[in-house]
PDB file of C-alpha atoms in Angstrom:
ATOM      1  CA  VAL A 142      79.469 102.356  87.146  1.00  0.00           C
ATOM      2  CA  GLN A 143      79.883 101.349  90.839  1.00  0.00           C
ATOM      3  CA  LEU A 144      81.983  98.677  92.116  1.00  0.00           C
ATOM      4  CA  GLN A 145      81.142  97.712  96.010  1.00  0.00           C
ATOM      5  CA  ALA A 146      83.621  95.501  98.004  1.00  0.00           C
ATOM      6  CA  SER A 147      82.580  93.839 101.092  1.00  0.00           C
ATOM      7  CA  GLY A 148      83.354  91.077 103.262  1.00  0.00           C
ATOM      8  CA  GLY A 149      85.591  92.796 105.588  1.00  0.00           C
ATOM      9  CA  GLY A 150      86.654  92.644 109.123  1.00  0.00           C
ATOM     10  CA  LEU A 151      88.799  91.075 112.189  1.00  0.00           C
ATOM     11  CA  VAL A 152      90.347  87.953 112.292  1.00  0.00           C
ATOM     12  CA  GLN A 153      92.783  86.421 114.432  1.00  0.00           C
ATOM     13  CA  ALA A 154      96.719  85.313 112.529  1.00  0.00           C
ATOM     14  CA  GLY A 155      95.726  81.809 110.911  1.00  0.00           C
ATOM     15  CA  GLY A 156      91.796  82.899 109.963  1.00  0.00           C
ATOM     16  CA  SER A 157      89.987  83.697 106.780  1.00  0.00           C
ATOM     17  CA  LEU A 158      87.778  85.938 104.752  1.00  0.00           C
ATOM     18  CA  ARG A 159      86.680  86.378 101.665  1.00  0.00           C
ATOM     19  CA  LEU A 160      85.892  89.848  99.756  1.00  0.00           C
ATOM     20  CA  SER A 161      82.835  90.445  97.351  1.00  0.00           C
ATOM     21  CA  CYS A 162      83.540  93.069  94.822  1.00  0.00           C
ATOM     22  CA  ALA A 163      80.283  93.554  93.113  1.00  0.00           C
ATOM     23  CA  ALA A 164      79.866  95.588  89.961  1.00  0.00           C
ATOM     24  CA  SER A 165      77.117  97.553  89.022  1.00  0.00           C
ATOM     25  CA  GLY A 166      76.269  99.679  85.421  1.00  0.00           C
ATOM     26  CA  ARG A 167      78.509  97.978  82.571  1.00  0.00           C
ATOM     27  CA  THR A 168      79.440  93.780  82.378  1.00  0.00           C
ATOM     28  CA  PHE A 169      82.935  93.097  82.840  1.00  0.00           C
ATOM     29  CA  SER A 170      83.785  90.144  82.056  1.00  0.00           C
ATOM     30  CA  ARG A 171      85.989  90.449  79.792  1.00  0.00           C
ATOM     31  CA  ASN A 172      88.466  93.614  81.577  1.00  0.00           C
ATOM     32  CA  ALA A 173      91.038  93.379  83.947  1.00  0.00           C
ATOM     33  CA  MET A 174      89.564  92.999  87.638  1.00  0.00           C
ATOM     34  CA  SER A 175      92.199  93.193  90.738  1.00  0.00           C
ATOM     35  CA  TRP A 176      92.181  93.256  94.048  1.00  0.00           C
ATOM     36  CA  PHE A 177      94.549  96.016  96.251  1.00  0.00           C
ATOM     37  CA  ARG A 178      95.355  96.761  99.171  1.00  0.00           C
ATOM     38  CA  GLN A 179      97.081  99.906 101.071  1.00  0.00           C
ATOM     39  CA  ALA A 180      98.577  99.246 104.451  1.00  0.00           C
ATOM     40  CA  PRO A 181      98.120 102.514 106.205  1.00  0.00           C
ATOM     41  CA  GLY A 182     101.834 104.910 105.495  1.00  0.00           C
ATOM     42  CA  LYS A 183     102.156 102.578 102.375  1.00  0.00           C
ATOM     43  CA  GLU A 184     101.457 102.724  98.836  1.00  0.00           C
ATOM     44  CA  ARG A 185      98.727 100.400  97.367  1.00  0.00           C
ATOM     45  CA  GLU A 186     100.154  97.559  96.055  1.00  0.00           C
ATOM     46  CA  ILE A 187      98.636  94.926  93.996  1.00  0.00           C
ATOM     47  CA  VAL A 188      97.630  91.439  95.525  1.00  0.00           C
ATOM     48  CA  ALA A 189      96.039  89.064  92.932  1.00  0.00           C
ATOM     49  CA  ALA A 190      94.443  90.576  89.260  1.00  0.00           C
ATOM     50  CA  PHE A 191      92.175  88.305  86.579  1.00  0.00           C
ATOM     51  CA  ARG A 192      93.402  89.498  82.733  1.00  0.00           C
ATOM     52  CA  GLY A 193      90.569  90.187  81.746  1.00  0.00           C
ATOM     53  CA  ILE A 194      90.968  88.577  78.217  1.00  0.00           C
ATOM     54  CA  ASN A 195      92.061  85.035  78.911  1.00  0.00           C
ATOM     55  CA  GLY A 196      91.416  84.741  82.811  1.00  0.00           C
ATOM     56  CA  ASN A 197      95.138  83.981  83.305  1.00  0.00           C
ATOM     57  CA  THR A 198      95.681  85.234  87.285  1.00  0.00           C
ATOM     58  CA  TYR A 199      98.533  86.909  88.872  1.00  0.00           C
ATOM     59  CA  TYR A 200      99.105  87.279  92.525  1.00  0.00           C
ATOM     60  CA  ALA A 201     102.345  88.598  94.769  1.00  0.00           C
ATOM     61  CA  LEU A 202     104.549  87.122  95.981  1.00  0.00           C
ATOM     62  CA  SER A 203     103.472  87.541  99.828  1.00  0.00           C
ATOM     63  CA  VAL A 204     100.554  85.985  99.257  1.00  0.00           C
ATOM     64  CA  LYS A 205     100.235  83.337  96.911  1.00  0.00           C
ATOM     65  CA  GLY A 206      99.536  80.126  97.864  1.00  0.00           C
ATOM     66  CA  ARG A 207      97.386  81.649 100.376  1.00  0.00           C
ATOM     67  CA  PHE A 208      94.863  83.845  97.947  1.00  0.00           C
ATOM     68  CA  THR A 209      92.940  83.394  95.237  1.00  0.00           C
ATOM     69  CA  ILE A 210      90.787  85.429  93.222  1.00  0.00           C
ATOM     70  CA  SER A 211      87.689  84.675  91.698  1.00  0.00           C
ATOM     71  CA  ARG A 212      84.736  86.033  89.241  1.00  0.00           C
ATOM     72  CA  ASP A 213      81.112  84.831  88.486  1.00  0.00           C
ATOM     73  CA  ASP A 214      80.085  86.921  85.371  1.00  0.00           C
ATOM     74  CA  ALA A 215      77.084  85.658  85.612  1.00  0.00           C
ATOM     75  CA  LYS A 216      76.514  88.005  88.844  1.00  0.00           C
ATOM     76  CA  ASN A 217      78.986  90.355  87.607  1.00  0.00           C
ATOM     77  CA  THR A 218      81.271  89.777  91.180  1.00  0.00           C
ATOM     78  CA  VAL A 219      85.472  89.506  91.748  1.00  0.00           C
ATOM     79  CA  TYR A 220      86.426  87.305  94.652  1.00  0.00           C
ATOM     80  CA  LEU A 221      89.353  87.209  96.854  1.00  0.00           C
ATOM     81  CA  GLN A 222      89.388  84.533  99.008  1.00  0.00           C
ATOM     82  CA  MET A 223      91.734  84.586 102.022  1.00  0.00           C
ATOM     83  CA  ASN A 224      93.400  81.014 104.333  1.00  0.00           C
ATOM     84  CA  SER A 225      96.780  81.524 106.554  1.00  0.00           C
ATOM     85  CA  LEU A 226      96.253  85.054 107.628  1.00  0.00           C
ATOM     86  CA  LYS A 227      98.673  87.077 108.098  1.00  0.00           C
ATOM     87  CA  PRO A 228      98.940  90.104 110.690  1.00  0.00           C
ATOM     88  CA  GLU A 229     101.012  91.671 107.651  1.00  0.00           C
ATOM     89  CA  ASP A 230      98.079  91.471 106.125  1.00  0.00           C
ATOM     90  CA  THR A 231      96.228  93.773 107.545  1.00  0.00           C
ATOM     91  CA  ALA A 232      95.025  96.934 105.212  1.00  0.00           C
ATOM     92  CA  VAL A 233      92.777  98.519 103.477  1.00  0.00           C
ATOM     93  CA  TYR A 234      91.814  96.310 100.615  1.00  0.00           C
ATOM     94  CA  TYR A 235      90.516  97.899  97.222  1.00  0.00           C
ATOM     95  CA  CYS A 236      88.559  95.660  93.973  1.00  0.00           C
ATOM     96  CA  ALA A 237      89.267  97.346  91.138  1.00  0.00           C
ATOM     97  CA  ALA A 238      88.454  97.135  87.399  1.00  0.00           C
ATOM     98  CA  GLY A 239      90.191  98.268  83.899  1.00  0.00           C
ATOM     99  CA  SER A 240      89.261  99.010  80.966  1.00  0.00           C
ATOM    100  CA  SER A 241      90.203  96.561  78.491  1.00  0.00           C
ATOM    101  CA  GLY A 242      91.725  93.052  79.348  1.00  0.00           C
ATOM    102  CA  GLY A 243      95.562  94.449  79.914  1.00  0.00           C
ATOM    103  CA  ILE A 244      98.759  92.732  79.914  1.00  0.00           C
ATOM    104  CA  ALA A 245     100.825  90.994  82.706  1.00  0.00           C
ATOM    105  CA  SER A 246     103.291  94.859  82.649  1.00  0.00           C
ATOM    106  CA  THR A 247      99.851  96.765  84.110  1.00  0.00           C
ATOM    107  CA  LEU A 248      97.423  94.653  85.545  1.00  0.00           C
ATOM    108  CA  ARG A 249     100.221  95.284  88.448  1.00  0.00           C
ATOM    109  CA  THR A 250      99.658  99.398  87.651  1.00  0.00           C
ATOM    110  CA  VAL A 251      97.791 101.641  89.737  1.00  0.00           C
ATOM    111  CA  ASN A 252      97.510 103.489  86.658  1.00  0.00           C
ATOM    112  CA  PHE A 253      96.017 100.980  84.650  1.00  0.00           C
ATOM    113  CA  TYR A 254      92.584 100.596  86.760  1.00  0.00           C
ATOM    114  CA  ASP A 255      89.895 103.116  85.776  1.00  0.00           C
ATOM    115  CA  TYR A 256      87.241 101.706  87.975  1.00  0.00           C
ATOM    116  CA  TRP A 257      87.653 101.755  91.996  1.00  0.00           C
ATOM    117  CA  GLY A 258      85.582 100.311  94.771  1.00  0.00           C
ATOM    118  CA  GLN A 259      85.341 101.865  98.134  1.00  0.00           C
ATOM    119  CA  GLY A 260      87.499  99.642  99.906  1.00  0.00           C
ATOM    120  CA  THR A 261      86.947  97.363 102.607  1.00  0.00           C
ATOM    121  CA  LEU A 262      88.958  97.190 105.859  1.00  0.00           C
ATOM    122  CA  VAL A 263      90.431  93.963 107.137  1.00  0.00           C
ATOM    123  CA  THR A 264      91.728  93.340 110.057  1.00  0.00           C
ATOM    124  CA  VAL A 265      94.682  90.475 111.519  1.00  0.00           C
ATOM    125  CA  SER A 266      95.241  90.107 115.164  1.00  0.00           C
ATOM    126  CA  SER A 267      98.253  87.904 116.740  1.00  0.00           C
TER     127      SER A 267
END
């Protein structure tokens, strides 16, 4: 199983980026899939998540209203559309997939996820 993240880059504050995470080796249509990020010197934190069973989404308060997570099950791919980017959004972004659909309390935890992408760097300049 592999998760391949892409789409990171350098963008000015207020700009947009779209991250993609393509899964191979198995399908994740009924599994939780999420985006985390890790800034230098900080712990990895949840950004957005799809609960696998019902497709409900979860967003960190810091990105709610600016970021949108979506998935294309036919392509086995999850996306993160990031708008109105801020310098504090600068981080390495990781996609992750769980072995189950997950519940609200577990979606936000790193330990829930069994599969991780390699990370893609997002840098937002002021």
